[in-house]
Structures are given as C-alpha cells and as structure tokens.
XYZ file of N, CA and C in Angstrom:
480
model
N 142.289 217.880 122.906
C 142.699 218.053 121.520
C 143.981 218.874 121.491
N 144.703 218.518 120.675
C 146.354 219.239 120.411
C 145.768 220.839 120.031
N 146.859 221.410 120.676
C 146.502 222.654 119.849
C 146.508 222.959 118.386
N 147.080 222.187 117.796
C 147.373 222.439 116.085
C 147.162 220.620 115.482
N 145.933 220.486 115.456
C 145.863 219.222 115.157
C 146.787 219.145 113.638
N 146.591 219.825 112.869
C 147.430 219.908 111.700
C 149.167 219.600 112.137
N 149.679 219.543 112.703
C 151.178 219.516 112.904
C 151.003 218.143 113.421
N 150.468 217.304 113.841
C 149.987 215.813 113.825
C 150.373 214.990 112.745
N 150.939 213.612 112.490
C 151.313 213.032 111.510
C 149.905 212.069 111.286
N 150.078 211.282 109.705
C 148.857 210.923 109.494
C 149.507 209.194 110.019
N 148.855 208.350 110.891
C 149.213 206.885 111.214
C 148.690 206.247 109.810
N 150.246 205.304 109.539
C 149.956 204.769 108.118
C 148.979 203.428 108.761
N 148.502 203.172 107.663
C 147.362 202.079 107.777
C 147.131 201.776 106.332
N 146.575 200.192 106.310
C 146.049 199.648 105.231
C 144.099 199.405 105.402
N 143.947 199.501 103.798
C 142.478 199.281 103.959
C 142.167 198.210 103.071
N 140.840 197.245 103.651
C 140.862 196.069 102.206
C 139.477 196.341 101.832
N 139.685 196.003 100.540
C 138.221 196.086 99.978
C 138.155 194.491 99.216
N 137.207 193.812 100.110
C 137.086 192.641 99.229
C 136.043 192.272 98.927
N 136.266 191.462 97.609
C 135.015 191.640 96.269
C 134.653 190.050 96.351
N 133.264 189.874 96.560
C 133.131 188.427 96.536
C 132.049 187.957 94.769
N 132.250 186.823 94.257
C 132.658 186.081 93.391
C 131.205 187.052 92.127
N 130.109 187.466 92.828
C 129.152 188.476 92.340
C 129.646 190.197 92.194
N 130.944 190.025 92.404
C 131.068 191.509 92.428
C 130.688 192.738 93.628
N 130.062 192.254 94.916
C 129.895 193.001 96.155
C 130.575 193.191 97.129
N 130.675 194.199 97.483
C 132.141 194.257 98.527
C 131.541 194.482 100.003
N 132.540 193.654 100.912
C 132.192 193.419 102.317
C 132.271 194.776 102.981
N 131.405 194.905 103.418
C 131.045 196.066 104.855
C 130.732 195.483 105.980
N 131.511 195.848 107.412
C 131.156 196.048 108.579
C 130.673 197.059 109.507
N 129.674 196.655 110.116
C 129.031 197.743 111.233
C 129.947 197.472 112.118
N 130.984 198.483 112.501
C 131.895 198.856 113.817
C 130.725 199.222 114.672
N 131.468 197.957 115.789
C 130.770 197.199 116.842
C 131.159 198.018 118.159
N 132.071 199.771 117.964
C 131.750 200.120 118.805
C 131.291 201.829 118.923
N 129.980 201.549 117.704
C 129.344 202.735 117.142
C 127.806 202.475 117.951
N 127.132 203.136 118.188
C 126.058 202.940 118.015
C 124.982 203.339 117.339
N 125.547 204.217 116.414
C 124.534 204.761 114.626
C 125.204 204.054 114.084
N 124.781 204.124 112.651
C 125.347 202.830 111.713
C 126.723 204.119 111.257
N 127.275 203.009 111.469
C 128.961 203.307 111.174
C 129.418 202.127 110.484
N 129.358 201.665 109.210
C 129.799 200.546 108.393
C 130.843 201.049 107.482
N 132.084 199.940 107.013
C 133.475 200.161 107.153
C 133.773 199.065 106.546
N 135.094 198.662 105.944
C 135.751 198.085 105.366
C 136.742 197.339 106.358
N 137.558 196.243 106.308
C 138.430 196.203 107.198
C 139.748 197.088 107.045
N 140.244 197.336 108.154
C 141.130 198.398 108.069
C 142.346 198.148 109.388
N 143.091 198.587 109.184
C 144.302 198.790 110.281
C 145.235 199.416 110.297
N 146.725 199.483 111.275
C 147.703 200.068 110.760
C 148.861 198.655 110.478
N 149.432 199.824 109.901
C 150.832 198.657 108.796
C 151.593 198.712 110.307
N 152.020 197.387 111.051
C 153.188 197.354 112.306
C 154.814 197.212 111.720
N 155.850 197.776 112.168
C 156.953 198.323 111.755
C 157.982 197.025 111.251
N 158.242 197.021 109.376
C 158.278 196.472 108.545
C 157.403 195.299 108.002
N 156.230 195.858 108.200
C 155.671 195.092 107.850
C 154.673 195.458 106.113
N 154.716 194.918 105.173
C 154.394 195.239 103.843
C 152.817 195.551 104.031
N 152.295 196.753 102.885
C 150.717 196.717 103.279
C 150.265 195.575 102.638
N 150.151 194.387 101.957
C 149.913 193.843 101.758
C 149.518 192.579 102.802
N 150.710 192.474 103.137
C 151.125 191.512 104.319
C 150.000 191.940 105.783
N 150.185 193.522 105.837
C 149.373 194.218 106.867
C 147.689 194.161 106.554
N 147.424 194.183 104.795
C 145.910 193.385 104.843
C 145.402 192.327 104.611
N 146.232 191.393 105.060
C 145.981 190.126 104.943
C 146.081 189.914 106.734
N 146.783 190.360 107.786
C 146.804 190.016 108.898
C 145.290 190.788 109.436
N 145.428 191.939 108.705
C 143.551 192.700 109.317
C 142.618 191.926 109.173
N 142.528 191.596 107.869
C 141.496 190.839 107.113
C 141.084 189.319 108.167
N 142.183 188.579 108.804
C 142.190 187.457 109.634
C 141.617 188.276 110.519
N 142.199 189.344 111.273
C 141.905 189.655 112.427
C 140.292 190.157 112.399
N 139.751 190.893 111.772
C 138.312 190.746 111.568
C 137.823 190.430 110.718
N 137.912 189.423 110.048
C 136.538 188.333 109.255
C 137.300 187.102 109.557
N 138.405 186.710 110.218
C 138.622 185.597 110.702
C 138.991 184.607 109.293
N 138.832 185.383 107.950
C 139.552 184.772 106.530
C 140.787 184.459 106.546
N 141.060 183.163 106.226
C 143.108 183.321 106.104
C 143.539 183.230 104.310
N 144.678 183.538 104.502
C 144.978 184.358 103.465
C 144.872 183.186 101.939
N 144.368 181.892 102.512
C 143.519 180.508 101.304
C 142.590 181.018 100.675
N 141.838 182.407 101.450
C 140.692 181.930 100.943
C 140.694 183.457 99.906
N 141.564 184.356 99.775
C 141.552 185.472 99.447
C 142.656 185.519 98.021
N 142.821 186.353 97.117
C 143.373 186.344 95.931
C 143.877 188.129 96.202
N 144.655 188.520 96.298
C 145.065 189.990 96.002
C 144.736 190.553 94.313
N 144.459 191.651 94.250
C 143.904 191.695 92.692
C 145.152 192.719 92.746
N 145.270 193.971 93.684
C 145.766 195.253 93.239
C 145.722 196.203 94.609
N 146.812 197.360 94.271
C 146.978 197.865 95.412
C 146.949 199.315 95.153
N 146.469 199.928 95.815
C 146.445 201.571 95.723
C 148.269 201.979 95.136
N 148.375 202.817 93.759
C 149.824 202.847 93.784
C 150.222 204.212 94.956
N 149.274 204.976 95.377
C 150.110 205.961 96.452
C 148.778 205.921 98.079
N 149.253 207.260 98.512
C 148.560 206.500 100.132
C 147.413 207.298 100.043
N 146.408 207.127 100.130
C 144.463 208.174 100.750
C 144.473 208.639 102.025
N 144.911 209.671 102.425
C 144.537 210.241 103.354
C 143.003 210.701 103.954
N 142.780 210.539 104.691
C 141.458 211.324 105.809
C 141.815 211.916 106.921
N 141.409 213.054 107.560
C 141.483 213.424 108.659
C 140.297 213.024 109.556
N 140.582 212.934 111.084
C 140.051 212.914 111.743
C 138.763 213.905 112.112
N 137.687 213.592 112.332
C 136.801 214.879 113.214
C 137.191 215.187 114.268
N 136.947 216.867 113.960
C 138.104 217.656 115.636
C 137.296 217.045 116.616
N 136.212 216.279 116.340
C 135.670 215.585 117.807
C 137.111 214.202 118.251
N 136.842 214.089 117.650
C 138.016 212.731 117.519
C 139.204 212.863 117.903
N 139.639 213.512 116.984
C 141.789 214.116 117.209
C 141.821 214.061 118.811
N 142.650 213.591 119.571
C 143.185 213.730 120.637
C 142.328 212.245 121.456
N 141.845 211.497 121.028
C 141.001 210.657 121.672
C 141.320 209.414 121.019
N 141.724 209.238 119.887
C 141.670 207.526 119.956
C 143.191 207.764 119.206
N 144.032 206.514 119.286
C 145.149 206.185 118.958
C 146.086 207.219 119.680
N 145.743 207.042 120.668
C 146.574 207.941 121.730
C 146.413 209.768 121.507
N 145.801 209.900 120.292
C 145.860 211.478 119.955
C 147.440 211.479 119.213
N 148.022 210.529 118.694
C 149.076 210.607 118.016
C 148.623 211.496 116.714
N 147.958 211.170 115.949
C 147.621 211.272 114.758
C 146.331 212.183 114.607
N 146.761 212.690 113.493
C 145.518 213.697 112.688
C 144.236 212.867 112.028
N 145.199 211.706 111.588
C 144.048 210.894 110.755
C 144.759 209.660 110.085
N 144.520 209.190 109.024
C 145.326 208.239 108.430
C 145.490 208.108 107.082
N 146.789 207.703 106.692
C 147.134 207.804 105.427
C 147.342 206.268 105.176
N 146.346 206.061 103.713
C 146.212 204.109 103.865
C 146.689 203.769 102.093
N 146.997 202.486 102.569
C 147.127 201.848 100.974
C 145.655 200.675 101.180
N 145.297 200.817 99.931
C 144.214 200.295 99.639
C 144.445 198.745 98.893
N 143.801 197.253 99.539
C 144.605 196.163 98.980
C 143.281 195.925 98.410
N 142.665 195.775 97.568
C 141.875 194.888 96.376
C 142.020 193.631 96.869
N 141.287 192.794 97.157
C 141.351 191.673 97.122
C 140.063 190.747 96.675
N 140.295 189.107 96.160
C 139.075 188.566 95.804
C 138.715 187.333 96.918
N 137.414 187.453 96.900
C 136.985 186.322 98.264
C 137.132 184.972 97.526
N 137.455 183.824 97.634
C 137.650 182.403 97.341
C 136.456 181.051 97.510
N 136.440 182.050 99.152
C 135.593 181.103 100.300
C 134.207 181.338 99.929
N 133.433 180.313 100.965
C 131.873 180.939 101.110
C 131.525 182.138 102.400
N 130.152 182.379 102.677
C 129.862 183.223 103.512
C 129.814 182.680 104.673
N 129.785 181.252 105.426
C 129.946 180.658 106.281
C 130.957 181.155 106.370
N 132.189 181.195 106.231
C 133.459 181.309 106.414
C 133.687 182.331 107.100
N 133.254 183.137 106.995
C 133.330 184.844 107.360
C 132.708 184.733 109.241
N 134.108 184.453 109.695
C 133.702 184.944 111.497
C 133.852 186.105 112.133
N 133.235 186.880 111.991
C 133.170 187.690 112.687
C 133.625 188.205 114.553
N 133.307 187.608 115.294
C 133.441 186.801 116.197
C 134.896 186.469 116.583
N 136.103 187.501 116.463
C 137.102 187.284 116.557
C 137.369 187.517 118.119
N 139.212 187.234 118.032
C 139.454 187.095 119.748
C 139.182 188.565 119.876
N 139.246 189.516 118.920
C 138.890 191.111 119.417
C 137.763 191.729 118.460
N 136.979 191.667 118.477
C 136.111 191.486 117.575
C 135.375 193.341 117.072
N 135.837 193.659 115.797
C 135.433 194.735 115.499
C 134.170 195.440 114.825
N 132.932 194.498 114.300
C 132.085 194.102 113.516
C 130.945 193.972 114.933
N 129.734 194.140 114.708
C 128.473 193.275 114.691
C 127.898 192.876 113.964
N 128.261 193.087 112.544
C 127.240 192.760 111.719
C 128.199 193.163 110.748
N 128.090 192.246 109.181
C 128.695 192.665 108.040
C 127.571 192.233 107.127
N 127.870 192.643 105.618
C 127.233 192.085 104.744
C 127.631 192.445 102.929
N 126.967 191.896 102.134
C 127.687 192.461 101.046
C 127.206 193.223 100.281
N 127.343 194.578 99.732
C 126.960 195.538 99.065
C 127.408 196.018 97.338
N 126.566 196.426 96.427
C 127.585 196.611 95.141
C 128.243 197.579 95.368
N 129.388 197.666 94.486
C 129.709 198.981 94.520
C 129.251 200.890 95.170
N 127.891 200.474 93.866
C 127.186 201.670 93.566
C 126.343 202.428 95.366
N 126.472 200.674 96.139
C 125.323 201.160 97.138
C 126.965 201.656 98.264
N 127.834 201.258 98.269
C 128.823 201.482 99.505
C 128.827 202.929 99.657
N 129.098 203.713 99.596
C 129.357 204.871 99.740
C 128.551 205.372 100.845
N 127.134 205.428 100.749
C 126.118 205.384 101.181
C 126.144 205.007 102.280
N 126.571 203.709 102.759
C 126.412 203.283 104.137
C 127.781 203.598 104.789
N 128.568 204.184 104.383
C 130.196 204.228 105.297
C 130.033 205.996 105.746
N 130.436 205.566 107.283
C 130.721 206.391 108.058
C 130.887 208.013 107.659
N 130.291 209.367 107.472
C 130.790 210.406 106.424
C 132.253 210.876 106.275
N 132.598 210.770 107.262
C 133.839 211.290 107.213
C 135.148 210.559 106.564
N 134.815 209.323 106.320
C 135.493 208.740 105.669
C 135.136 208.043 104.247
N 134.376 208.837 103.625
C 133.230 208.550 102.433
C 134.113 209.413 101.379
N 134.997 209.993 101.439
C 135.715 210.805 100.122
C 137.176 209.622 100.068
N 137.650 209.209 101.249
C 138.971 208.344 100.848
C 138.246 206.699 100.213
N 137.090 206.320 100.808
C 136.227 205.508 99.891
C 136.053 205.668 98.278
N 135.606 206.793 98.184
C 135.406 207.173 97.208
C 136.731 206.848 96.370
N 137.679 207.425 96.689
C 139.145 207.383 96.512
C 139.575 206.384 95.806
N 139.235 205.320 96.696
C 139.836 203.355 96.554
C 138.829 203.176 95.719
N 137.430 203.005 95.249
C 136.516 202.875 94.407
C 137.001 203.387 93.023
N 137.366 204.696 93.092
C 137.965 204.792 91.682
C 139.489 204.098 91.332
N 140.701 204.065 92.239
C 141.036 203.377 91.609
C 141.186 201.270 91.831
N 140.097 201.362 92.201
C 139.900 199.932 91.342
C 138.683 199.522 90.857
N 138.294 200.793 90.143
C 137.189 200.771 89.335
C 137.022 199.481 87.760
N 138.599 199.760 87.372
C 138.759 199.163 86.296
C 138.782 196.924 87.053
N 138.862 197.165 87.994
C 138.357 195.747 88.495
C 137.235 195.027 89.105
N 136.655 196.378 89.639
C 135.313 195.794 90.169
C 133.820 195.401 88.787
N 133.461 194.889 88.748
C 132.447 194.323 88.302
C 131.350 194.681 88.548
C-alpha cells in the first residue's frame, strides 16, 4: 500500500445501470469474489474515448449486449467517486489509484433475457439477474453502496 493512499488519483470509469422493460435493473455476481459481491457493469473510460461510448463498449464486454439492443436514457451530469478499501489500494489496477471517479450511463434494455451472455471472451459475472430498484442496494458490494446510492438518486426521476 502507498504510503498516502490519499495523494493517489481517482481512475475515471463509467458505470451502467440498465433498466429492463419492468423497471429492474441488472446485477452481476463478480466472478472473481467468492461472498456475494453483485455489481453493475462497470469500467474505465480508454483515452478519448466518450463515457457513453465507454458504456456501451463495457456493457458488450460483459453482458455480451450490442449497442441494438440498448436505448441511453441519461447520464450522471458530474463524476461519483468511491474509494478503495485500504485492503485493496495498492493491489488491483496496478495500485495506480485510490478508487474511482465514474459517470453513470442510464440505459434501457430493448432485447430479451436470452440475449444477455454472460460468458464473454473475459468474462466478469457468474451469475446476473434482475432486481427493483428498492432491493439493489442491498445486494452490492458495501463499499461501493453510497456511489450506488448516488446513481439511484439521480435517475430516480426515470426509473419506474
């Protein structure tokens, strides 16, 4: 661990929250947890690349959705930060980063649930499924349950 994890920059990243046609939003069990650690798809934005653009390439990359089957509703207007657990800092993403600062993309599902592969060439998921609103919080990882919280309110005025 850095000595001053605080003097660490936050790695920008996008997060998607997508709402299928009942109003429930997709959660994944990260497939390389072994307590339930369920999650949204998520990544970082690669250099010029729009967050939008960056959650639509995540979104392929784990649920294997292309961007036919998805509708953008709305986007976080500034970034949600989380920090890392000092267990963490210095261990994944090279120890670059403190934590991550994300834009949040709203999006609406099109497709059916067949559609949804999991099962990608890098596959981040064992298991997903769909949850309301009210129950997500609940099942996502703690430490990242206040920037959840975060994206929930603002696209409160869209979720259903």
């Amino acid at each position: 661990m850095p000595k001053d994890p605080a003097s660490l920059p936050y790695r920008p990243c996008v997060g998607v929250m997508l709402m299928n046609a009942g109003g429930e939003l997709f959660v994944g069990q990260r497939k390389d947890s072994e307590i339930p650690a369920w999650q949204m798809p998520q990544g970082g934005i690669d250099k010029g690349e729009t967050p939008e653009a960056a959650a639509l390439r995540e979104l392929w990359e784990e649920t294997g959705l292309t961007p036919d089957l998805v509708e953008v509703i709305a986007v976080t207007p500034g970034w949600l930060r989380y920090d890392l657990p000092d267990a963490l800092v210095g261990k994944v993403w090279g120890g670059r980063f403190r934590g991550q600062k994300q834009k949040w993309v709203l999006m609406r599902f099109r497709g059916s649930d067949d559609q949804v592969k999991i099962e990608t060439a890098h596959p981040e998921f064992s298991a997903w499924r769909w949850l309301s609103p009210d129950e997500v919080l609940a099942q996502i990882v703690p430490f990242k349950r206040e920037v959840y919280a975060r994206a929930l309110t603002a696209f409160r005025d869209h979720l259903r």
